[in-house]
Amino acid sequence: MSDPNDQPLVIFTPSGKRGRVAPGTTVLAAARQLGVDLDSVCGGRGICSKCQITPSYGQFSKHGVTVHEDALSEWNKVEQRYDDKRGLKQGRRLGCQACIQRDVVLDVPPESQVHRQVIRKSADTRPMVMDPATRLYFVEVAEPDMHEPSGDFERLATALKEQWKVEAVTADPSFLAKLQGVLRKGDWQVTVAVHADHTGATPRVLDIWPGLHEGGLFGLAIDLGSTTIAAHLTDLETGEVKAASGLMNPQIRFGEDLMSRVSYVMMNPGGEKELTAAVRGALADLAKALAKEAGISPDLIVEATIVCNPVMHHLLLGIDPTELGQAPFALALSEALSLPAGDLDLTTINTRARTYILPCIAGHVGADAAAVSLATAPEMSDELMLVIDVGTNAEILLGDKSRVLACSSPTGPAFEGAQISSGQRAAPGAIERVEINPETKEPRFRVIGVDHWSDEDGFAAAAASTGVTGICGSGIIEAVAEMRMAGLIDPSGLIGSAEQTGTARCEAEGRTHSYVIYDGTDEGGPKVSVTQGDIRAIQLAKSALYAGAQLLMDERGAEKVDRIVLAGAFGAHISPKHAMVLGMIPDAPLDKVTSAGNAAGTGARMALCSVAARRQIETGVGKITKIETAIAPRFQEHFVAANAIPHATAPFPELSSVVNLPTVSFNTGGDGSGGNRRRRRRG
Ligand code: FES
């Protein structure tokens, strides 16, 4: 017997895994032997090209090897055929064809790794590694034999077991109805999609294609919010987002916020059925639209993951949410759910598609908060981290490696531009950034879809197509904060009169005032102003947010936080400085306030692409301490103190070091309509 040390040494990069293999071993077999993550759909038949690797030649002192030109077997006919037909990148070989003859260093490119890491733009979310529940397998199935009778499905199951070690599969009757035709069409060579998740449930064959299926597999990551529903159509092999879209939650017609929808069900027995039908219909429409946008067949969408708050969770599942409207806020079910898409009437995708609904944390803290936690990983942070997902309900997490707390706070839809006089959704034409000159009190702004500021040359021409149509969530936050910085509103939130503020932009409106940001009425356009009512709506929303965060800080015994992560559909657009001037968030160094974008959506996408992520969040939610804001005695107290801008009592030292807020008061002790001429300015 030859000395194993005489056998060729193979080193895989980037994993660094190394070992000796018998000469003549294929690279694919060597990878499997050494536990290297090298993909294969066709099982080494040289047709899927998933097993590509790049050999390196020369001297590698780091690895202690010299790789000679003949380290791998010669380029063979199968590789030539693939190269002629599809083209292989320069220097690439098919791992299932190239055999190892001498010491060699082999690089596995990201696209050849099953568990490839998906690069994320935001630094505030954890890295995502592909580990999908549904995968494709190419198999050769034995033909039927009269002398050894067995069903086509049994022979398919045997092929999966023998060729892929996928044991004991099951399938729905609708799959069996399709099976025989496809097996014969593919001449007993077929590709199947098998769903095997982390629950230990029997693997399920979802679909079958004749020959090698190269059309890919897709999934939907759905963030089902009270106001909007957003979904990402994602490639289940690469994690790449193929199309993203959103629509308004049609349940809005039954009530803008969650509690009014719960009341609708309470007042109208059986009303939950209407709400369920509305939301399910919207999901089905959204799925169809996304498949169309990406130019793929809806049948290729085989999975969907859903994150939502507890009320949406119950309404989606057809459960009466009444119990969630009253203490002790009992959920019908808090665990994660894996079920057929058809059970949710999601019939516009593959008929055998599976859905996974993330677990809820508590009666008021839903699967959306679980998804935010999955995406932002506070439990892995050394610093005390506050994560705020701004939406109709704010999901708030506070924690570090030692402990994570969570709560939900009813902010209402003001931050999304609703209940604001000139408010609108973030769409072209909406004012998204505002600056007010503290001396002249003149505003400048930017609208979505236009690169120029409103006072720059070229703005009018650039904005001609979008117009200036209203103000969106991030715009109103900046506007109110800028008004405070420019001394147009006082700490109590009262807007001063033209006389008090020295600008004619402060117009009287009955007994209160409003500040005009843009007046397009001469051209038949809208007048965009911030009214006293708008300020009040924003104050209510931000107080709820701040009070929720403060409650978690109390529980944790924390005076301050080290880091704040803003999440939410428009979290990425909120300026940290303005959020802090407003007092939406506690005081913190400005450079420690960052954005994680739509973290709930990211969490949904992680769960879609990785069963490990599902496992992680299912164990993770059990370790999160839930705080119920609705019954916490101190919530009201915190809420009232947080009504002032930025806050009645908290000192905000970090903010004071960068922003000097004028000390003004427009309260005349009466109706606030003016008369106080004393304007005090500090600094
Ligand atoms: S494993 Fe499919 S081409 Fe190599």
XYZ file of C-alpha atoms and ligand atoms in Angstrom:
687
model
C 0.000 0.000 0.000
C 1.317 3.414 -0.864
C 2.158 5.905 1.863
C -0.784 8.360 2.170
C 1.806 11.146 2.427
C 2.693 10.418 -1.188
C -0.855 11.261 -2.170
C -1.509 14.692 -3.650
C -2.213 17.488 -1.199
C -5.222 19.627 -2.054
C -5.811 23.034 -0.510
C -9.119 24.808 -0.980
C -9.422 28.563 -0.653
C -10.998 30.664 0.776
C -11.912 28.027 3.403
C -8.298 26.939 3.893
C -9.439 23.320 4.177
C -6.726 20.889 3.110
C -6.059 17.185 2.917
C -4.570 14.372 0.870
C -6.682 12.454 -1.618
C -6.037 9.450 -3.842
C -4.651 10.483 -7.248
C -7.461 10.635 -9.808
C -10.086 11.876 -7.311
C -12.343 14.496 -8.860
C -12.252 17.937 -7.282
C -15.950 17.567 -6.407
C -15.312 14.274 -4.599
C -12.292 15.784 -2.830
C -14.410 18.740 -1.730
C -17.017 16.406 -0.287
C -14.353 14.335 1.424
C -12.823 17.404 3.065
C -16.130 19.077 3.907
C -15.613 21.919 1.460
C -18.751 23.798 0.390
C -18.823 23.156 -3.390
C -22.184 23.239 -5.122
C -23.630 20.660 -7.509
C -27.128 20.245 -8.859
C -26.435 17.590 -11.495
C -24.456 15.342 -9.170
C -21.259 15.419 -11.220
C -22.697 14.810 -14.665
C -21.048 17.866 -16.141
C -24.240 19.682 -17.069
C -25.076 22.132 -14.281
C -21.730 23.983 -14.028
C -22.380 24.711 -10.344
C -19.097 23.016 -9.348
C -16.709 25.506 -10.994
C -13.331 26.054 -9.359
C -10.157 27.947 -10.287
C -6.818 26.171 -9.880
C -3.754 28.277 -9.091
C -0.297 27.355 -10.325
C 3.196 28.181 -9.093
C 4.864 28.346 -5.734
C 2.785 28.994 -2.604
C 5.114 29.440 0.319
C 2.138 30.283 2.531
C 0.719 26.813 1.922
C 4.095 25.132 1.497
C 3.291 23.717 -1.928
C 4.319 24.127 -5.533
C 1.543 23.555 -8.031
C 2.619 22.234 -11.396
C 0.779 22.644 -14.697
C -0.273 18.981 -14.633
C -1.698 19.136 -11.103
C -5.160 18.528 -12.542
C -6.142 16.128 -15.307
C -6.391 17.592 -18.774
C -9.333 19.635 -19.909
C -11.838 17.000 -21.004
C -14.616 16.651 -23.582
C -17.388 17.403 -21.085
C -15.729 20.691 -20.136
C -15.137 21.505 -23.783
C -18.790 20.825 -24.565
C -19.923 23.050 -21.705
C -17.468 25.778 -22.736
C -18.654 25.636 -26.363
C -22.290 25.822 -25.374
C -22.296 28.185 -22.410
C -18.783 29.423 -21.996
C -16.628 28.951 -18.907
C -14.766 31.918 -17.445
C -11.026 32.019 -18.167
C -9.131 29.703 -15.836
C -12.204 27.908 -14.551
C -12.628 24.129 -14.494
C -15.613 21.932 -13.743
C -14.936 20.366 -10.350
C -16.764 17.188 -11.234
C -14.559 16.635 -14.295
C -11.099 17.785 -13.264
C -9.194 15.089 -11.350
C -6.439 15.778 -8.848
C -3.079 14.344 -9.925
C -0.540 16.346 -7.921
C -0.517 18.928 -5.114
C -2.891 21.720 -5.961
C -4.447 24.952 -4.642
C -8.068 25.422 -5.696
C -10.209 28.487 -5.275
C -13.970 28.035 -4.845
C -15.598 31.220 -6.222
C -18.628 32.550 -4.287
C -21.087 31.416 -6.964
C -19.905 27.810 -6.537
C -20.570 27.811 -2.789
C -23.931 26.561 -1.529
C -23.538 28.513 1.685
C -22.294 31.655 0.025
C -22.303 34.848 2.026
C -24.571 37.513 0.669
C -22.962 40.918 0.909
C -25.252 43.410 2.547
C -25.085 47.135 2.096
C -25.837 48.065 5.669
C -23.117 47.532 8.227
C -25.744 47.316 10.947
C -27.182 43.992 9.971
C -25.620 40.610 10.457
C -24.110 38.868 7.425
C -26.441 36.579 5.521
C -25.328 33.098 4.535
C -27.313 31.087 1.999
C -28.845 27.963 3.489
C -32.248 27.692 1.818
C -34.908 25.151 2.759
C -35.739 24.376 -0.870
C -33.049 23.072 -3.206
C -32.823 21.584 -6.674
C -31.578 18.061 -7.326
C -31.005 16.492 -10.708
C -31.686 12.744 -10.629
C -31.737 9.788 -12.965
C -34.740 7.672 -12.090
C -34.918 3.949 -12.828
C -37.429 3.058 -15.512
C -40.394 0.883 -14.557
C -39.933 -2.849 -14.767
C -42.926 -5.183 -15.088
C -41.067 -7.872 -13.231
C -40.281 -5.664 -10.276
C -43.358 -3.505 -9.987
C -42.943 -0.229 -8.107
C -44.445 3.228 -8.435
C -42.721 6.067 -10.250
C -42.692 8.065 -7.025
C -40.999 5.252 -5.107
C -38.303 5.050 -7.766
C -37.856 8.847 -7.635
C -37.517 8.599 -3.856
C -34.917 5.854 -4.239
C -32.979 7.963 -6.735
C -32.948 10.912 -4.324
C -31.741 8.675 -1.540
C -29.040 6.961 -3.559
C -27.819 9.931 -5.551
C -28.264 12.706 -2.989
C -28.790 11.055 0.411
C -32.157 12.812 0.629
C -34.174 10.279 2.571
C -37.868 9.446 2.825
C -39.441 12.200 0.772
C -43.142 12.889 0.615
C -45.302 14.776 -1.891
C -48.762 16.221 -2.347
C -51.309 14.532 -4.623
C -50.998 17.435 -7.093
C -47.309 16.599 -7.466
C -48.095 12.946 -8.169
C -50.524 14.050 -10.857
C -47.643 15.758 -12.628
C -44.929 13.200 -11.957
C -45.479 10.544 -14.624
C -45.655 12.920 -17.561
C -42.498 14.788 -16.556
C -40.474 11.626 -15.919
C -41.226 10.371 -19.407
C -40.711 13.754 -21.002
C -37.300 14.007 -19.377
C -36.438 10.463 -20.419
C -36.105 9.544 -16.718
C -33.749 12.431 -16.063
C -35.452 15.130 -14.030
C -34.767 17.991 -11.647
C -36.800 18.160 -8.466
C -37.195 20.916 -5.899
C -37.094 19.449 -2.391
C -38.140 21.417 0.664
C -36.384 20.292 3.834
C -36.457 22.785 6.668
C -35.065 22.872 10.179
C -38.092 21.326 11.896
C -37.212 17.730 11.174
C -40.396 17.360 9.113
C -40.268 14.865 6.235
C -38.635 16.445 3.160
C -41.271 17.312 0.594
C -40.852 17.291 -3.181
C -42.450 20.518 -4.333
C -41.967 20.386 -8.075
C -40.360 18.549 -10.956
C -38.949 19.537 -14.347
C -37.777 17.351 -17.251
C -33.980 17.243 -17.637
C -31.846 19.859 -15.926
C -33.962 22.751 -14.671
C -32.060 25.961 -15.188
C -34.834 28.465 -14.560
C -33.899 28.931 -10.901
C -35.977 28.893 -7.737
C -37.421 31.920 -6.024
C -38.996 32.976 -2.776
C -40.890 35.936 -1.400
C -39.856 37.784 1.742
C -42.941 39.641 2.907
C -43.072 42.436 5.459
C -46.754 42.695 6.239
C -47.245 46.034 7.946
C -50.409 47.695 9.181
C -50.123 50.462 6.591
C -47.999 48.974 3.830
C -47.110 45.528 2.600
C -43.649 45.182 1.094
C -42.185 42.116 -0.582
C -38.844 41.126 -2.075
C -38.731 38.462 -4.741
C -35.479 36.691 -3.981
C -33.360 34.151 -5.862
C -33.119 31.132 -3.551
C -29.733 30.127 -4.935
C -27.923 33.451 -4.757
C -29.960 35.528 -2.301
C -30.183 38.242 -4.936
C -33.323 40.405 -4.913
C -34.943 40.131 -8.342
C -37.812 42.540 -7.754
C -39.209 44.529 -4.864
C -42.563 46.147 -4.536
C -45.126 47.302 -2.038
C -48.737 48.248 -1.750
C -51.065 49.774 0.792
C -52.604 47.299 3.201
C -56.243 47.153 2.012
C -57.351 46.616 5.608
C -56.952 50.374 5.991
C -60.557 50.730 4.936
C -61.525 48.944 8.162
C -59.400 51.234 10.343
C -56.137 53.118 10.024
C -54.484 51.665 13.061
C -54.491 48.185 14.499
C -56.736 48.869 17.435
C -59.440 50.294 15.207
C -59.287 47.093 13.157
C -59.596 45.049 16.341
C -62.599 47.238 17.283
C -64.108 46.601 13.855
C -63.965 42.869 14.556
C -65.405 43.393 18.048
C -68.300 45.443 16.695
C -68.933 43.260 13.669
C -68.978 39.589 14.625
C -67.268 37.585 11.907
C -65.622 40.773 10.623
C -62.213 39.124 10.861
C -63.149 37.117 7.773
C -63.371 40.302 5.687
C -60.055 41.538 7.057
C -58.432 38.176 6.378
C -59.753 38.050 2.828
C -58.539 41.610 2.178
C -54.972 40.967 3.293
C -54.692 37.562 1.650
C -55.958 39.026 -1.612
C -53.315 41.753 -1.418
C -50.526 39.213 -0.844
C -51.653 37.163 -3.831
C -51.768 40.293 -6.033
C -48.359 41.418 -4.853
C -46.807 38.008 -5.595
C -48.242 38.026 -9.089
C -47.028 41.551 -9.778
C -43.506 40.726 -8.563
C -43.228 37.621 -10.761
C -44.299 39.728 -13.708
C -41.833 42.473 -12.886
C -38.964 39.968 -12.613
C -40.087 38.211 -15.777
C -40.325 34.784 -14.166
C -43.076 32.203 -14.058
C -44.999 32.461 -10.746
C -44.616 28.653 -10.524
C -40.943 29.185 -9.771
C -41.839 30.911 -6.497
C -41.743 27.982 -4.085
C -41.465 29.660 -0.709
C -42.573 32.751 1.164
C -41.588 34.060 4.586
C -43.806 36.525 6.371
C -43.111 38.967 9.188
C -45.876 41.017 10.769
C -47.174 42.403 14.028
C -49.412 40.214 16.207
C -52.713 41.670 14.993
C -51.742 41.253 11.325
C -50.429 37.791 12.189
C -53.817 36.736 13.543
C -55.796 38.383 10.777
C -53.626 36.756 8.115
C -54.195 33.362 9.690
C -57.937 33.995 10.010
C -57.833 34.233 13.797
C -60.080 36.688 15.643
C -57.638 39.270 17.122
C -59.988 40.397 19.931
C -57.803 38.865 22.659
C -54.916 41.052 21.515
C -56.966 44.170 22.182
C -57.221 43.608 25.924
C -54.966 42.553 28.800
C -53.351 40.056 29.159
C -52.932 40.318 25.337
C -52.881 36.570 24.738
C -51.699 35.344 21.363
C -53.464 32.340 19.878
C -50.016 31.068 18.929
C -46.607 32.634 19.286
C -44.388 29.974 17.724
C -43.122 30.050 14.158
C -45.415 28.434 11.615
C -44.601 26.464 8.512
C -47.587 25.781 6.305
C -48.697 25.391 2.679
C -49.079 28.708 0.844
C -52.526 27.531 -0.225
C -53.638 27.671 3.432
C -53.153 31.449 3.191
C -54.859 31.596 -0.223
C -51.506 32.495 -1.736
C -52.502 30.761 -4.935
C -50.705 32.992 -7.417
C -47.392 31.205 -6.814
C -46.466 27.505 -7.096
C -49.466 25.512 -5.856
C -47.254 23.471 -3.579
C -45.236 26.446 -2.260
C -44.517 26.603 1.478
C -44.765 29.592 3.776
C -42.912 30.295 6.975
C -44.200 32.853 9.462
C -41.610 34.025 11.947
C -42.394 33.627 15.655
C -44.036 36.414 17.650
C -42.264 37.673 20.762
C -45.395 38.599 22.758
C -48.963 39.888 22.466
C -47.814 43.321 21.367
C -44.397 42.420 20.049
C -44.676 40.476 16.864
C -42.814 38.552 14.241
C -41.750 41.906 12.769
C -39.802 42.650 15.945
C -38.369 39.124 15.798
C -37.236 39.841 12.244
C -35.633 43.133 13.295
C -33.788 41.252 16.013
C -32.670 38.631 13.510
C -31.359 41.310 11.159
C -29.664 43.587 13.671
C -28.457 40.993 16.226
C -28.457 43.068 19.445
C -27.684 39.868 21.369
C -24.256 39.822 19.717
C -23.375 43.430 20.541
C -20.743 44.405 23.105
C -22.240 47.886 23.339
C -25.701 48.597 24.700
C -27.674 48.947 21.519
C -31.106 50.475 21.018
C -32.889 49.378 17.857
C -35.977 51.309 16.824
C -38.103 50.160 13.921
C -40.193 53.185 13.069
C -43.616 52.422 11.695
C -47.285 52.669 12.648
C -46.216 50.654 15.640
C -42.631 51.107 16.676
C -40.747 47.969 17.551
C -38.053 48.712 20.092
C -35.217 46.445 21.195
C -32.579 47.259 23.772
C -29.752 44.984 24.613
C -26.289 43.580 24.340
C -24.622 40.209 24.819
C -25.965 39.917 28.352
C -29.682 40.505 27.767
C -32.167 41.847 25.209
C -35.470 43.566 26.014
C -38.262 44.348 23.585
C -41.452 46.339 23.452
C -43.806 47.810 20.940
C -45.092 51.345 21.114
C -48.181 52.698 19.362
C -46.738 55.633 17.416
C -49.607 55.842 14.938
C -49.111 56.564 11.257
C -47.822 60.189 11.570
C -44.231 59.184 10.815
C -45.453 57.653 7.600
C -46.937 60.945 6.493
C -50.507 60.037 7.489
C -52.521 62.403 9.745
C -50.280 65.226 8.544
C -52.074 68.045 6.701
C -49.753 67.983 3.679
C -48.550 64.458 4.375
C -48.059 61.823 1.734
C -46.244 58.566 1.205
C -42.613 58.687 0.143
C -43.021 59.033 -3.625
C -41.655 61.375 -6.322
C -42.662 64.936 -5.543
C -42.715 64.479 -1.766
C -40.527 66.813 0.290
C -38.015 64.567 2.046
C -35.377 66.991 3.325
C -35.862 70.432 4.859
C -33.466 73.122 6.076
C -34.526 76.412 7.630
C -32.126 79.347 7.860
C -32.151 80.371 11.542
C -31.609 84.040 10.648
C -33.939 84.582 7.707
C -36.349 81.735 8.674
C -36.469 80.855 4.973
C -36.744 77.156 4.100
C -35.035 75.153 1.379
C -36.007 71.603 0.629
C -35.467 68.603 -1.565
C -38.128 66.442 -3.115
C -37.922 62.751 -3.935
C -36.851 62.249 -7.532
C -34.955 65.549 -7.859
C -31.276 66.019 -7.026
C -31.291 69.792 -6.545
C -32.261 71.713 -3.425
C -35.207 74.042 -3.999
C -33.013 77.172 -3.889
C -30.514 75.873 -6.439
C -30.471 76.770 -10.111
C -32.161 74.124 -12.165
C -34.559 73.013 -9.417
C -37.670 74.274 -11.206
C -36.730 72.507 -14.425
C -35.732 69.308 -12.624
C -38.912 69.264 -10.547
C -41.161 70.033 -13.516
C -42.096 66.374 -13.985
C -42.565 65.418 -10.331
C -43.945 68.707 -9.030
C -43.938 69.390 -5.284
C -46.832 67.343 -4.024
C -46.585 67.101 -0.233
C -44.301 66.041 2.582
C -43.315 62.495 3.552
C -42.306 60.982 6.900
C -38.626 61.900 6.876
C -39.553 65.361 5.541
C -41.936 66.136 8.366
C -39.396 64.966 10.973
C -36.781 67.328 9.504
C -39.285 70.157 9.131
C -40.372 70.051 12.774
C -36.782 69.689 14.026
C -35.604 72.560 11.790
C -38.490 74.698 13.033
C -37.324 74.058 16.578
C -33.714 74.898 15.678
C -34.787 78.101 13.902
C -36.920 79.231 16.834
C -40.204 78.910 14.959
C -41.640 76.541 17.542
C -40.972 76.571 21.242
C -40.073 73.543 23.391
C -43.762 72.859 24.003
C -44.270 72.576 20.256
C -46.216 75.802 19.829
C -45.719 77.576 16.499
C -45.066 81.299 16.885
C -46.961 84.018 15.014
C -45.421 86.092 12.222
C -44.836 88.813 14.757
C -43.197 86.527 17.296
C -40.970 84.788 14.813
C -40.303 87.614 12.388
C -41.378 85.726 9.300
C -44.530 86.081 7.241
C -44.284 82.344 6.578
C -45.920 81.835 9.975
C -49.544 82.341 9.051
C -52.481 82.547 11.400
C -54.868 79.639 11.099
C -57.765 80.239 13.418
C -56.324 80.378 16.894
C -53.042 78.735 15.953
C -50.329 79.194 13.327
C -48.795 77.239 10.546
C -45.453 77.570 8.763
C -45.457 77.593 4.969
C -42.656 75.565 3.386
C -43.851 75.806 -0.186
C -46.690 77.659 -1.834
C -47.523 76.471 -5.324
C -51.068 77.813 -5.365
C -50.269 80.472 -8.009
C -49.448 77.651 -10.439
C -52.406 75.593 -9.298
C -50.172 73.469 -7.066
C -50.515 72.690 -3.378
C -49.479 74.729 -0.407
C -47.248 72.640 1.833
C -47.266 73.881 5.400
C -46.663 72.504 8.851
C -49.713 73.180 10.983
C -50.105 73.155 14.746
C -52.086 69.933 14.318
C -49.166 68.374 12.442
C -46.796 69.275 15.244
C -49.159 67.718 17.783
C -49.422 64.512 15.731
C -45.639 64.275 15.492
C -45.296 65.010 19.212
C -47.672 62.159 20.064
C -45.804 59.775 17.793
C -42.362 60.720 18.998
C -43.390 60.694 22.656
C -44.658 57.133 22.266
C -41.369 56.158 20.677
C -39.229 57.845 23.306
C -41.343 56.550 26.199
C -41.024 52.980 24.902
C -37.239 53.317 24.693
C -37.108 54.904 28.148
C -39.169 52.063 29.613
C -36.668 49.527 28.321
C -33.788 51.639 29.649
C -35.482 51.746 33.101
C -35.877 47.994 33.089
C -32.259 47.593 32.141
C -31.150 50.224 34.674
C -29.412 52.148 31.875
C -28.949 55.916 32.000
C -27.878 56.053 28.374
C -27.304 53.838 25.384
C -24.049 53.368 23.466
C -25.537 53.007 20.031
C -28.861 53.611 18.270
C -29.946 51.804 15.117
C -32.879 53.268 13.228
C -34.808 50.784 11.148
C -38.069 50.784 9.268
C -39.083 51.280 5.690
C -37.961 54.878 5.912
C -35.481 54.409 8.778
C -32.684 54.843 6.265
C -33.930 58.321 5.389
C -34.232 59.731 8.883
C -31.471 62.165 9.751
C -30.063 61.242 13.192
C -29.570 64.883 14.133
C -33.158 65.800 13.364
C -34.505 62.709 15.115
C -32.583 63.729 18.218
C -33.610 67.406 18.095
C -37.169 66.189 17.899
C -36.570 63.874 20.845
C -37.684 60.761 18.982
C -34.657 58.958 20.307
C -32.625 59.279 23.506
C -29.462 61.334 23.597
C -26.412 59.606 22.102
C -23.298 60.630 20.180
C -24.545 61.463 16.671
C -21.978 59.242 14.997
C -23.382 56.349 16.998
C -26.821 56.739 15.437
C -27.022 54.702 12.251
C -29.564 53.179 9.955
C -30.273 49.530 9.215
C -32.829 50.238 6.494
C -35.858 47.994 6.449
C -34.604 45.564 9.092
C -37.910 43.675 9.373
C -37.792 43.052 5.618
C -34.140 42.027 5.898
C -35.028 39.580 8.666
C -37.746 38.098 6.459
C -35.208 37.701 3.656
C -32.710 36.041 5.991
C -35.332 33.536 7.124
C -36.232 32.945 3.484
C -32.656 32.207 2.485
C -31.496 30.310 5.530
C -32.909 27.598 7.733
C -30.081 28.345 10.163
C -31.541 31.849 10.527
C -34.959 30.322 11.263
C -33.433 28.172 13.952
C -31.565 31.175 15.340
C -34.652 33.358 15.701
C -36.802 30.572 17.104
C -34.348 30.088 19.966
C -33.594 33.827 20.108
C -37.162 35.004 20.817
C -37.337 32.808 23.899
C -34.433 34.738 25.396
C -35.896 38.210 24.800
C -37.564 39.866 27.794
C -40.863 41.428 26.759
C -42.095 44.640 28.278
C -45.757 45.475 27.846
C -46.051 49.241 27.342
C -49.845 49.282 27.620
C -49.808 48.272 31.281
C -46.478 49.731 32.396
C -47.311 52.407 34.996
C -44.328 54.579 34.038
C -45.135 54.654 30.340
C -47.618 57.495 30.716
C -45.180 59.489 32.829
C -42.420 59.046 30.250
C -44.844 59.846 27.477
C -45.854 63.181 29.009
C -42.246 64.218 29.700
C -41.306 63.315 26.134
C -43.951 65.589 24.687
C -41.620 68.601 24.813
C -39.136 69.087 21.994
C -36.708 67.521 22.563
C -37.714 66.635 26.152
C -39.056 68.283 29.308
C -36.441 66.967 31.708
C -33.768 64.839 30.008
C -30.661 66.998 29.466
C -29.500 65.710 26.016
C -25.811 66.612 26.592
C -24.598 64.994 23.350
C -27.139 66.941 21.339
C -26.275 70.210 23.119
C -22.632 69.732 22.118
C -23.565 69.964 18.434
C -26.794 71.962 18.281
C -27.733 75.118 20.123
C -31.479 75.210 20.556
C -32.978 78.696 20.972
C -34.914 79.350 24.143
C -38.206 80.714 22.907
C -41.711 80.612 24.323
C -44.835 81.398 22.378
C -47.233 80.517 25.132
C -49.293 83.574 25.954
C -50.994 81.750 28.762
C -54.129 81.660 26.644
C -54.851 80.475 23.178
C -51.343 80.650 21.781
C -52.385 83.098 19.104
C -49.622 85.560 19.748
C -48.919 88.574 21.843
C -45.722 87.444 23.510
C -43.047 89.711 22.133
C -40.301 88.494 24.380
C -37.981 86.403 22.308
C -35.009 85.145 24.153
C -32.146 83.634 22.276
C -29.292 81.741 23.759
C -25.736 81.597 22.444
S -21.581 19.044 -10.702
Fe -22.833 19.685 -12.281
S -21.385 20.276 -13.769
Fe -20.174 19.552 -12.212
